[in-house]
């Protein structure tokens, strides 16, 4: 009888020990069960260390060419006037390809923008595929919320108004529309690269779209270091072929 009771007691102790071990293992597993859809440094919005980037990409698009390769009704073309380069986005970027996104929880609110900033955005930062508000919301919540310690704005993150007014100021300074102004209706890639090299000291990354064998200039990306000096983009390349005539599309007035 005593032997049976000792065996029962031993089994109870073993069960308690096993429950404790499983409980500890569960805590460890839960602590490691992080959302791996985002890089680790972007998980803790309150840490202040969730932005890890080494340069900026300033991407601009040419709506006239977009409307040559995609359908643009009259109202959309009027919205995109005047013809020339428009802003696509200004993106904190990392040389290792680990580009910060969605760094903090801050929704877009057009009412937080100064009236002059909003007017400049409507002219120079229009969406060619939907409402301006949706486009700006995407650029802010994905990229703008990651911009911090920008020269001229002190330390810390930029506010919504600071970010958009800053990008507009960069556009006013680096707008490439006049760089290629001439009577020619097409260029070769080396002419485009030489013009940008003379104007900026660097050759940007460029993108062409081909429609019925004709090359249309779509995008250019200028890169800047963290002091906002132009630099060669780490992934600088061009989808435009050097032997092609490259056209810049017109919008209907």
GROMACS .gro file of C-alpha atoms in nm:
model
  253
    1UNK     CA    1   0.000   0.000   0.000
    2UNK     CA    2   0.273   0.242   0.098
    3UNK     CA    3   0.464   0.154  -0.218
    4UNK     CA    4   0.159   0.236  -0.437
    5UNK     CA    5   0.113   0.572  -0.260
    6UNK     CA    6   0.480   0.659  -0.318
    7UNK     CA    7   0.443   0.576  -0.689
    8UNK     CA    8   0.132   0.797  -0.714
    9UNK     CA    9   0.315   1.081  -0.537
   10UNK     CA   10   0.612   1.043  -0.770
   11UNK     CA   11   0.382   1.057  -1.076
   12UNK     CA   12   0.215   1.375  -0.942
   13UNK     CA   13   0.555   1.542  -0.892
   14UNK     CA   14   0.664   1.446  -1.244
   15UNK     CA   15   0.340   1.590  -1.385
   16UNK     CA   16   0.393   1.918  -1.197
   17UNK     CA   17   0.749   1.942  -1.327
   18UNK     CA   18   0.631   1.873  -1.683
   19UNK     CA   19   0.357   2.140  -1.656
   20UNK     CA   20   0.618   2.392  -1.539
   21UNK     CA   21   0.857   2.306  -1.824
   22UNK     CA   22   0.578   2.332  -2.083
   23UNK     CA   23   0.468   2.665  -1.936
   24UNK     CA   24   0.818   2.813  -1.964
   25UNK     CA   25   0.850   2.684  -2.321
   26UNK     CA   26   0.517   2.842  -2.411
   27UNK     CA   27   0.633   3.183  -2.282
   28UNK     CA   28   0.957   3.161  -2.482
   29UNK     CA   29   0.775   3.062  -2.799
   30UNK     CA   30   0.520   3.342  -2.760
   31UNK     CA   31   0.797   3.598  -2.703
   32UNK     CA   32   0.961   3.489  -3.027
   33UNK     CA   33   0.636   3.481  -3.223
   34UNK     CA   34   0.688   3.826  -3.375
   35UNK     CA   35   0.540   3.955  -3.697
   36UNK     CA   36   0.814   3.867  -3.946
   37UNK     CA   37   0.641   4.053  -4.226
   38UNK     CA   38   0.837   4.361  -4.115
   39UNK     CA   39   1.209   4.398  -4.039
   40UNK     CA   40   1.272   4.377  -3.666
   41UNK     CA   41   1.380   4.740  -3.631
   42UNK     CA   42   1.041   4.854  -3.759
   43UNK     CA   43   0.828   4.660  -3.510
   44UNK     CA   44   0.848   4.886  -3.206
   45UNK     CA   45   0.690   5.217  -3.307
   46UNK     CA   46   0.786   5.376  -2.972
   47UNK     CA   47   1.152   5.282  -2.975
   48UNK     CA   48   1.267   5.577  -3.186
   49UNK     CA   49   1.502   5.342  -3.370
   50UNK     CA   50   1.261   5.208  -3.629
   51UNK     CA   51   1.399   5.421  -3.911
   52UNK     CA   52   1.720   5.281  -4.049
   53UNK     CA   53   1.816   5.434  -4.382
   54UNK     CA   54   2.120   5.584  -4.548
   55UNK     CA   55   1.989   5.792  -4.839
   56UNK     CA   56   1.675   5.928  -5.008
   57UNK     CA   57   1.519   5.847  -5.344
   58UNK     CA   58   1.333   6.136  -5.508
   59UNK     CA   59   1.120   5.980  -5.781
   60UNK     CA   60   0.954   6.199  -6.043
   61UNK     CA   61   0.725   6.097  -6.326
   62UNK     CA   62   0.630   6.238  -6.665
   63UNK     CA   63   0.248   6.229  -6.695
   64UNK     CA   64   0.247   6.319  -7.065
   65UNK     CA   65   0.422   5.991  -7.140
   66UNK     CA   66   0.190   5.799  -6.908
   67UNK     CA   67  -0.105   5.926  -7.110
   68UNK     CA   68   0.059   5.800  -7.428
   69UNK     CA   69   0.082   5.445  -7.292
   70UNK     CA   70  -0.240   5.439  -7.087
   71UNK     CA   71  -0.583   5.588  -7.144
   72UNK     CA   72  -0.622   5.936  -6.995
   73UNK     CA   73  -0.954   6.112  -7.049
   74UNK     CA   74  -0.971   6.486  -7.101
   75UNK     CA   75  -1.043   6.565  -6.734
   76UNK     CA   76  -0.741   6.365  -6.616
   77UNK     CA   77  -0.513   6.536  -6.865
   78UNK     CA   78  -0.637   6.876  -6.747
   79UNK     CA   79  -0.563   6.771  -6.389
   80UNK     CA   80  -0.205   6.676  -6.485
   81UNK     CA   81  -0.128   7.008  -6.657
   82UNK     CA   82   0.102   7.191  -6.692
   83UNK     CA   83   0.306   6.932  -6.880
   84UNK     CA   84   0.643   6.838  -6.731
   85UNK     CA   85   0.787   6.631  -6.450
   86UNK     CA   86   0.566   6.576  -6.145
   87UNK     CA   87   0.644   6.428  -5.804
   88UNK     CA   88   0.589   6.060  -5.742
   89UNK     CA   89   0.749   6.024  -5.402
   90UNK     CA   90   1.039   6.094  -5.168
   91UNK     CA   91   1.153   5.772  -5.004
   92UNK     CA   92   1.399   5.703  -4.721
   93UNK     CA   93   1.603   5.410  -4.849
   94UNK     CA   94   1.874   5.168  -4.739
   95UNK     CA   95   2.174   5.060  -4.944
   96UNK     CA   96   2.114   4.700  -4.836
   97UNK     CA   97   1.766   4.705  -4.989
   98UNK     CA   98   1.609   4.713  -4.644
   99UNK     CA   99   1.395   5.021  -4.704
  100UNK     CA  100   1.192   5.150  -4.408
  101UNK     CA  101   0.815   5.152  -4.450
  102UNK     CA  102   0.518   5.212  -4.219
  103UNK     CA  103   0.752   5.324  -3.941
  104UNK     CA  104   0.486   5.469  -3.713
  105UNK     CA  105   0.112   5.494  -3.683
  106UNK     CA  106   0.016   5.833  -3.832
  107UNK     CA  107  -0.281   5.864  -4.067
  108UNK     CA  108  -0.299   6.126  -4.341
  109UNK     CA  109  -0.521   6.427  -4.279
  110UNK     CA  110  -0.542   6.687  -4.551
  111UNK     CA  111  -0.663   6.942  -4.292
  112UNK     CA  112  -0.317   6.932  -4.133
  113UNK     CA  113  -0.163   7.083  -4.447
  114UNK     CA  114  -0.102   7.452  -4.498
  115UNK     CA  115  -0.314   7.598  -4.781
  116UNK     CA  116  -0.004   7.695  -4.981
  117UNK     CA  117   0.141   7.346  -4.942
  118UNK     CA  118  -0.184   7.188  -5.056
  119UNK     CA  119  -0.206   7.417  -5.358
  120UNK     CA  120   0.150   7.326  -5.461
  121UNK     CA  121   0.074   6.956  -5.415
  122UNK     CA  122  -0.234   6.973  -5.637
  123UNK     CA  123  -0.018   7.124  -5.913
  124UNK     CA  124   0.308   6.937  -5.870
  125UNK     CA  125   0.209   6.610  -5.700
  126UNK     CA  126  -0.110   6.491  -5.874
  127UNK     CA  127  -0.219   6.130  -5.901
  128UNK     CA  128  -0.260   5.989  -6.251
  129UNK     CA  129  -0.452   5.685  -6.125
  130UNK     CA  130  -0.711   5.800  -5.874
  131UNK     CA  131  -0.772   6.075  -5.623
  132UNK     CA  132  -0.490   6.296  -5.506
  133UNK     CA  133  -0.594   6.240  -5.144
  134UNK     CA  134  -0.554   5.861  -5.170
  135UNK     CA  135  -0.218   5.900  -5.343
  136UNK     CA  136  -0.084   6.139  -5.080
  137UNK     CA  137  -0.217   5.920  -4.800
  138UNK     CA  138  -0.024   5.625  -4.942
  139UNK     CA  139   0.299   5.824  -4.976
  140UNK     CA  140   0.268   5.961  -4.623
  141UNK     CA  141   0.174   5.643  -4.435
  142UNK     CA  142   0.423   5.423  -4.621
  143UNK     CA  143   0.723   5.654  -4.667
  144UNK     CA  144   0.674   5.997  -4.512
  145UNK     CA  145   0.630   5.867  -4.159
  146UNK     CA  146   0.984   5.727  -4.176
  147UNK     CA  147   1.158   6.058  -4.252
  148UNK     CA  148   1.348   6.191  -3.952
  149UNK     CA  149   1.644   6.415  -3.868
  150UNK     CA  150   1.611   6.593  -4.203
  151UNK     CA  151   1.850   6.890  -4.235
  152UNK     CA  152   1.673   7.216  -4.155
  153UNK     CA  153   1.398   7.047  -3.950
  154UNK     CA  154   1.580   6.960  -3.629
  155UNK     CA  155   1.586   6.613  -3.474
  156UNK     CA  156   1.301   6.367  -3.476
  157UNK     CA  157   1.029   6.277  -3.721
  158UNK     CA  158   0.880   6.522  -3.967
  159UNK     CA  159   0.517   6.614  -3.922
  160UNK     CA  160   0.280   6.569  -4.214
  161UNK     CA  161   0.300   6.937  -4.307
  162UNK     CA  162   0.678   6.941  -4.270
  163UNK     CA  163   0.721   6.634  -4.490
  164UNK     CA  164   0.505   6.754  -4.779
  165UNK     CA  165   0.632   7.113  -4.772
  166UNK     CA  166   0.988   6.977  -4.761
  167UNK     CA  167   0.932   6.757  -5.067
  168UNK     CA  168   0.775   7.051  -5.252
  169UNK     CA  169   1.084   7.260  -5.171
  170UNK     CA  170   1.307   6.980  -5.305
  171UNK     CA  171   1.097   6.970  -5.622
  172UNK     CA  172   1.128   7.345  -5.667
  173UNK     CA  173   1.504   7.314  -5.637
  174UNK     CA  174   1.557   6.996  -5.840
  175UNK     CA  175   1.270   6.997  -6.092
  176UNK     CA  176   1.425   6.843  -6.408
  177UNK     CA  177   1.166   6.983  -6.651
  178UNK     CA  178   1.392   7.262  -6.771
  179UNK     CA  179   1.699   7.040  -6.792
  180UNK     CA  180   1.574   6.885  -7.116
  181UNK     CA  181   1.399   7.188  -7.260
  182UNK     CA  182   1.471   7.219  -7.631
  183UNK     CA  183   1.291   7.208  -7.962
  184UNK     CA  184   1.361   6.838  -7.999
  185UNK     CA  185   1.066   6.599  -7.951
  186UNK     CA  186   1.294   6.306  -7.869
  187UNK     CA  187   1.633   6.232  -7.714
  188UNK     CA  188   1.879   5.947  -7.699
  189UNK     CA  189   1.974   5.805  -7.360
  190UNK     CA  190   2.326   5.947  -7.368
  191UNK     CA  191   2.183   6.296  -7.432
  192UNK     CA  192   1.952   6.260  -7.132
  193UNK     CA  193   2.232   6.132  -6.909
  194UNK     CA  194   2.469   6.410  -7.019
  195UNK     CA  195   2.206   6.676  -6.951
  196UNK     CA  196   2.143   6.546  -6.601
  197UNK     CA  197   2.514   6.502  -6.535
  198UNK     CA  198   2.576   6.867  -6.624
  199UNK     CA  199   2.280   6.990  -6.420
  200UNK     CA  200   2.316   6.773  -6.109
  201UNK     CA  201   2.662   6.620  -6.120
  202UNK     CA  202   2.510   6.270  -6.117
  203UNK     CA  203   2.318   6.048  -6.357
  204UNK     CA  204   1.975   5.947  -6.222
  205UNK     CA  205   1.799   5.615  -6.261
  206UNK     CA  206   1.552   5.633  -6.551
  207UNK     CA  207   1.255   5.431  -6.674
  208UNK     CA  208   1.097   5.399  -7.018
  209UNK     CA  209   0.777   5.231  -7.124
  210UNK     CA  210   0.744   5.086  -7.473
  211UNK     CA  211   0.424   5.119  -7.671
  212UNK     CA  212   0.408   4.985  -8.027
  213UNK     CA  213   0.788   4.985  -8.039
  214UNK     CA  214   0.815   5.348  -7.932
  215UNK     CA  215   1.003   5.445  -7.615
  216UNK     CA  216   0.831   5.689  -7.378
  217UNK     CA  217   1.018   5.845  -7.085
  218UNK     CA  218   0.826   5.761  -6.767
  219UNK     CA  219   1.029   5.816  -6.449
  220UNK     CA  220   1.355   5.947  -6.316
  221UNK     CA  221   1.496   5.899  -5.967
  222UNK     CA  222   1.746   6.135  -5.810
  223UNK     CA  223   1.920   6.013  -5.496
  224UNK     CA  224   2.044   6.224  -5.204
  225UNK     CA  225   2.262   6.147  -4.908
  226UNK     CA  226   2.141   6.228  -4.557
  227UNK     CA  227   2.283   6.582  -4.591
  228UNK     CA  228   2.066   6.623  -4.906
  229UNK     CA  229   2.360   6.628  -5.146
  230UNK     CA  230   2.292   6.456  -5.481
  231UNK     CA  231   2.456   6.117  -5.515
  232UNK     CA  232   2.464   5.829  -5.759
  233UNK     CA  233   2.179   5.594  -5.679
  234UNK     CA  234   2.309   5.261  -5.544
  235UNK     CA  235   2.081   5.077  -5.787
  236UNK     CA  236   2.111   5.330  -6.070
  237UNK     CA  237   2.000   5.176  -6.395
  238UNK     CA  238   1.781   5.248  -6.694
  239UNK     CA  239   1.514   5.048  -6.872
  240UNK     CA  240   1.558   5.283  -7.170
  241UNK     CA  241   1.768   5.136  -7.451
  242UNK     CA  242   2.063   5.348  -7.559
  243UNK     CA  243   1.991   5.302  -7.930
  244UNK     CA  244   1.626   5.416  -7.910
  245UNK     CA  245   1.470   5.753  -7.969
  246UNK     CA  246   1.310   5.841  -7.635
  247UNK     CA  247   0.995   6.053  -7.649
  248UNK     CA  248   0.832   6.279  -7.389
  249UNK     CA  249   0.455   6.278  -7.431
  250UNK     CA  250   0.227   6.581  -7.446
  251UNK     CA  251  -0.097   6.645  -7.260
  252UNK     CA  252  -0.409   6.780  -7.427
  253UNK     CA  253  -0.465   7.148  -7.349
   0.00000   0.00000   0.00000
